[in-house]
Every structure is written in structure tokens, then in C-alpha cells.
Coordinates of C-alpha atoms in Angstrom, one line a residue:
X1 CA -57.7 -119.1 50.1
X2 CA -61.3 -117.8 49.5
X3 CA -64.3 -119.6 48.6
X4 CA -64.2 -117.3 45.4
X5 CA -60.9 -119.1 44.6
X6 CA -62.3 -122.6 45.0
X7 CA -65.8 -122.0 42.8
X8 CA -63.3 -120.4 40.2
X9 CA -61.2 -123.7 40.0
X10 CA -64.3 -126.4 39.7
X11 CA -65.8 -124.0 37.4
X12 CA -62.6 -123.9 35.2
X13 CA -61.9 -127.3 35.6
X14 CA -63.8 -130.1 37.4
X15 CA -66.9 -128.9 36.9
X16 CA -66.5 -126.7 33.3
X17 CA -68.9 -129.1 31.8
X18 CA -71.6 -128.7 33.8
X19 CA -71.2 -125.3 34.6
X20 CA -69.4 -123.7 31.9
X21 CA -72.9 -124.9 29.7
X22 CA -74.9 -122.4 31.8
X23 CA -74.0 -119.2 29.8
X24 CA -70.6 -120.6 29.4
X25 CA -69.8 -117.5 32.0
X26 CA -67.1 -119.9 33.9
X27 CA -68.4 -119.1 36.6
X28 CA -70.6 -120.8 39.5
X29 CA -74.2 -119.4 38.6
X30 CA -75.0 -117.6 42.3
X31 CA -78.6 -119.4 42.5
X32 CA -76.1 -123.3 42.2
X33 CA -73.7 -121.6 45.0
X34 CA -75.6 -123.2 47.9
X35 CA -75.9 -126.3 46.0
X36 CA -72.3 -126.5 45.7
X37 CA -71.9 -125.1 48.9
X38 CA -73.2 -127.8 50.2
X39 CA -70.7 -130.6 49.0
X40 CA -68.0 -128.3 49.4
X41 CA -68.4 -128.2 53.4
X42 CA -68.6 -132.0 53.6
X43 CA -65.4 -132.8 51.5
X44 CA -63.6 -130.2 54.0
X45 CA -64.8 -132.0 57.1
X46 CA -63.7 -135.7 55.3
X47 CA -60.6 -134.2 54.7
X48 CA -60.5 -132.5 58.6
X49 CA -61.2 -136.3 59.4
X50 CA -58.3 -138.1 57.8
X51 CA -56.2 -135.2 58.2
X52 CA -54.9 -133.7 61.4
X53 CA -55.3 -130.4 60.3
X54 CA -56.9 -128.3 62.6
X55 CA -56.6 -128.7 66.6
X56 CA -59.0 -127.4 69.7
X57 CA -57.9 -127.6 73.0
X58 CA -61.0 -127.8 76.1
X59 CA -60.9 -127.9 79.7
X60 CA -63.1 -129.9 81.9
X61 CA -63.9 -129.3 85.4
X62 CA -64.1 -132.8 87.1
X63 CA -67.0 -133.7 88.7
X64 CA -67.0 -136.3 91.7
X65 CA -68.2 -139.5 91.8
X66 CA -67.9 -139.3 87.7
X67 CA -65.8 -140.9 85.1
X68 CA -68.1 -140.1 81.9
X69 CA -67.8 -136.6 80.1
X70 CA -69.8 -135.8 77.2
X71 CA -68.3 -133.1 75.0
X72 CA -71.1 -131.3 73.8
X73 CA -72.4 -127.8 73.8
X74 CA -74.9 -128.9 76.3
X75 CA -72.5 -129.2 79.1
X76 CA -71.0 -125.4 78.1
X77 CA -70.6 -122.8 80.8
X78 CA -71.0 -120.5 77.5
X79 CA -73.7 -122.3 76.5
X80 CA -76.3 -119.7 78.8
X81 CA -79.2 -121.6 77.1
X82 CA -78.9 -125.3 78.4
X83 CA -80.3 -126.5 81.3
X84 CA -78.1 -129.3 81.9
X85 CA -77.8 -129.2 85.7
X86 CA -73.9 -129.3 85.6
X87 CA -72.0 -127.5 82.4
X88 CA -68.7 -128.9 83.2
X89 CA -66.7 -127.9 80.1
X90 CA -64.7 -124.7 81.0
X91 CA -64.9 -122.1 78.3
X92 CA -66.5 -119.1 78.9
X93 CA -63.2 -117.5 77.7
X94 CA -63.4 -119.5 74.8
X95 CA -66.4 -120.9 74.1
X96 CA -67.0 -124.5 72.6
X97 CA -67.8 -124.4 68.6
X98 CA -68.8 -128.3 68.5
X99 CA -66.3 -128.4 66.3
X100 CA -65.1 -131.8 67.5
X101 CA -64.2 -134.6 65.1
X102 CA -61.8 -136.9 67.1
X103 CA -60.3 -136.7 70.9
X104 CA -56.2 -137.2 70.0
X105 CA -55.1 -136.7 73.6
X106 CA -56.0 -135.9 77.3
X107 CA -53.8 -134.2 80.0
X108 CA -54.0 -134.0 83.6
X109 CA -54.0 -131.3 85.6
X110 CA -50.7 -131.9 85.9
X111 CA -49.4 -132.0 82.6
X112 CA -49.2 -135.7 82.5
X113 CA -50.5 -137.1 79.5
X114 CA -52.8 -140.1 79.6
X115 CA -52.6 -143.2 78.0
X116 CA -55.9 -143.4 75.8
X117 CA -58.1 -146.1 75.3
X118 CA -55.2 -148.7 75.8
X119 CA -57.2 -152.2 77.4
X120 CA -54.5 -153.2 79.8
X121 CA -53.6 -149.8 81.4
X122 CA -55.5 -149.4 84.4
X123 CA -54.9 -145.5 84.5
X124 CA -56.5 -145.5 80.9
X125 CA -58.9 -143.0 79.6
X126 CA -61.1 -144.2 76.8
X127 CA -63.5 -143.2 73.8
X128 CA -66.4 -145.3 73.8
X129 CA -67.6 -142.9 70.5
X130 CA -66.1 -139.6 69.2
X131 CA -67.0 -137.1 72.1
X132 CA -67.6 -139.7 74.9
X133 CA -64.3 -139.6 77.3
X134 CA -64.5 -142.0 80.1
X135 CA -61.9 -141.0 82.6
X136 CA -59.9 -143.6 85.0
X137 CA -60.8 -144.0 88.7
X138 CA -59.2 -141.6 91.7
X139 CA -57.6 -139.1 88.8
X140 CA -56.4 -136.6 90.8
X141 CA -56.5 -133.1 90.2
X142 CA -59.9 -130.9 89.7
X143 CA -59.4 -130.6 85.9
X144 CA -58.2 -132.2 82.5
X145 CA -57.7 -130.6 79.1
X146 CA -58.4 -132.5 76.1
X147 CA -56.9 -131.8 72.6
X148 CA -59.4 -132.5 70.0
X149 CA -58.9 -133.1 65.8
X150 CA -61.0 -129.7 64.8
X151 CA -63.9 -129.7 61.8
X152 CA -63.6 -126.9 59.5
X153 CA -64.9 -123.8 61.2
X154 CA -68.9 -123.1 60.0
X155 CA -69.1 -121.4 56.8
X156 CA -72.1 -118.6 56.6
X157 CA -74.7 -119.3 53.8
X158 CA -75.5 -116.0 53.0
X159 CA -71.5 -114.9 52.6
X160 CA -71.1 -117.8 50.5
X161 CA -73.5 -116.6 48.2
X162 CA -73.1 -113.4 48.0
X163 CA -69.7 -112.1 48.7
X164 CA -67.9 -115.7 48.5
X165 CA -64.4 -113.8 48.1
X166 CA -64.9 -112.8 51.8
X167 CA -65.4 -115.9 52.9
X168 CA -61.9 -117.8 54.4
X169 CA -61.0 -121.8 53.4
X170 CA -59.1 -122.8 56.0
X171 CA -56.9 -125.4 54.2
X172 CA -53.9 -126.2 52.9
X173 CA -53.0 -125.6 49.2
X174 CA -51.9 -129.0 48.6
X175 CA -55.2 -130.3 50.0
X176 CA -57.4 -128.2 47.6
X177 CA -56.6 -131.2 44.8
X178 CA -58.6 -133.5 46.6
X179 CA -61.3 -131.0 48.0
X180 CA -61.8 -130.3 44.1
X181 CA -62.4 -134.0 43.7
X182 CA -64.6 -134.7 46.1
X183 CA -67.0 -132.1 45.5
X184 CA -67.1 -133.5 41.5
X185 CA -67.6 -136.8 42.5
X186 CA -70.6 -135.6 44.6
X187 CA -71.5 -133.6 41.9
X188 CA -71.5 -136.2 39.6
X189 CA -72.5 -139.4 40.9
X190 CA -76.3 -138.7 40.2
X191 CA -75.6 -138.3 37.0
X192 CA -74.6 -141.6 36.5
X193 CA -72.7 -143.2 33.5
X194 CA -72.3 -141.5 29.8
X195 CA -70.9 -143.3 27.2
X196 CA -69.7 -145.9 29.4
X197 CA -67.8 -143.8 31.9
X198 CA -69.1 -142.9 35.2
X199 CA -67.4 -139.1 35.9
X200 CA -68.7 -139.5 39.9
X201 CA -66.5 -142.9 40.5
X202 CA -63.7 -141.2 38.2
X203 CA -63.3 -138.5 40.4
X204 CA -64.1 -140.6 43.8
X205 CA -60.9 -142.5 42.6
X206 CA -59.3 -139.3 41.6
X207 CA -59.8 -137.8 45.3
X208 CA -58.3 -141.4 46.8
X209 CA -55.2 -141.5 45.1
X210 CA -55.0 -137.9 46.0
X211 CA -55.6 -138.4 49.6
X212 CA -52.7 -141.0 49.6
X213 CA -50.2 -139.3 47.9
X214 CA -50.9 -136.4 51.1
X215 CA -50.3 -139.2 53.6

């Protein structure tokens, strides 16, 4: 789906009210496309969160005498920028978009998977926070590849507002429901309650039983 395709549906429905009252064009004005761009991009990455719906794959070059790996663009061999004195994350192939949400698993160089972040396995690798691995003691090998629960890939500003049927949702059509939702209740909540109905909660409870019925 486009972008297009998802300012045409809050426009014609979640949204009508508040939109459809501006010239009552159905259409997202282009000067409130960034606006709504805005809660758009966070309702895909809360959705990229709870759902495993995009994966990245990265190696790391191990480094001895070290356990802790930082995922971040810092540590790049793309990243021709840093300075960081060793940029142990392998992909000048295919560079590193920070893209990270979650690690889900961590291989060997052998294939073996490792357990992760299990307390009584000695052989362990942990997560002390989303893009911290800590790696067990005497792993052998000289590498490790991590598969990693992908954010939404960046969506440019200036395509979103001016050609936004070029611009690419990555997403499932049964998740554009609760996208939809989520970007109303954002909308909404600062408006607050009108005749004793608060639309923001209404559509934050909209977007939960939405979620769940996905799960």
C-alpha cells in the first residue's frame, strides 16, 4: 500500500471530522501531511514492536578479550564517518539502517543457535537493553550473526508530502485497522472530551482490541 492509500482512509473515515471540515475536500490538506505524518510513523514502529513483522540479519566480527557488542551505527564498517576505533559490525555489503527494535536470536559461526538471555545457561548470550548483546565466555569462532525484529524502514518528508502515492507502507493489510487507530487516537487525544465522549481513548481502545484480535 501507499501512503496515498492510508491519508485517503483516515480522511474518509477516522479522521472525516476533522478533516473533511477543511473544504470538506476528503482529503489530507498537504500543509497537515507532516502533521499526520508524524503519528503515522510512530503507530508503524508500535506495531513493528509487538509484531514480528519485519526481520534484519547483521554480522559481527568478534573482537578478543570482549563480550559486550553495541549495535549501533557507530560501530559500522559502512559508517566511513565514525571514529570509533573498532567498527566491528560487518556490513559494508549491506549497510546497517539502525533499524533495530529487538534482538530475537544470535547464531554462531557455526550455525549453532544460542540460548538468549536464559540465567542458568552458562553458554548464554544476554540483552542487558534492546541493542546491548553481551556474548558468553571462550565463544569460538571469529563471528556471530544476529537476527533482529526490524522498525519500519525511514519514510522521506518531502515524498510524503508531495508525491505520498510514491511513497511504500510496508505492512500488512490486516494491520492497517489498527495503524488507522492509532494515528486517531493521537490525533485526538488533545482534543479532549465533547459531549462526554473522549474520541482519543475511543480509538486508543479501538486500536487494542484490534491489536489482539491480530495476535
Amino acid at each position: 500500500m501507499t501512503l496515498e492509500e492510508v491519508f485517503e482512509q483516515l480522511s474518509a473515515g477516522e479522521l472525516a471530522q476533522v478533516f473533511l471540515a477543511e473544504g470538506g475536500t476528503g482529503e489530507v490538506p498537504k500543509e497537515k501531511r507532516l502533521q499526520v505524518l508524524a503519528h503515522i510513523k510512530l503507530g508503524l514502529t508500535a506495531l513493528h514492536k509487538r509484531f514480528l513483522l519485519r526481520e534484519g540479519t547483521i554480522t559481527i566480527g568478534l573482537v578478543e578479550g570482549q563480550q559486550k557488542y553495541v549495535i549501533d551505527k557507530l560501530y559500522a564498517a559502512s559508517n566511513t564517518k565514525s571514529t570509533a576505533p573498532v567498527k566491528y559490525i560487518q556490513d559494508s555489503a549491506d549497510p546497517y539502517l539502525s533499524d533495530l527494535l529487538k534482538i530475537e536470536r544470535v547464531y554462531a559461526e557455526d550455525g549453532t543457535e544460542l540460548s538468549l538471555n536464559v540465567v542458568d545457561d552458562p553458554d548464554s548470550a544476554f540483552t542487558p537493553n534492546f541493542k546491548t548483546l553481551v556474548l558468553p565466555e571462550d565463544l569460538e569462532g571469529t563471528t556471530v550473526k544476529v537476527v533482529y525484529r526490524a522498525d519500519h524502514p525511514v519514510i522521506d518528508p518531502i515524498l510524503a508530502k508531495a508525491v505520498p502515492f510514491k511513497v511504500e507502507i510496508e505492512l500488512p493489510p490486516g494491520h492497517l485497522e489498527p495503524l488507522l487507530y492509532f494515528v486517531a487516537s493521537r490525533v485526538m487525544n488533545p482534543i479532549g472530551m465533547t459531549n462526554d465522549f473522549h474520541d482519543g481513548n475511543n480509538f486508543a481502545a479501538k486500536y487494542e482490541m484490534a491489536c489482539q484480535q491480530l495476535e
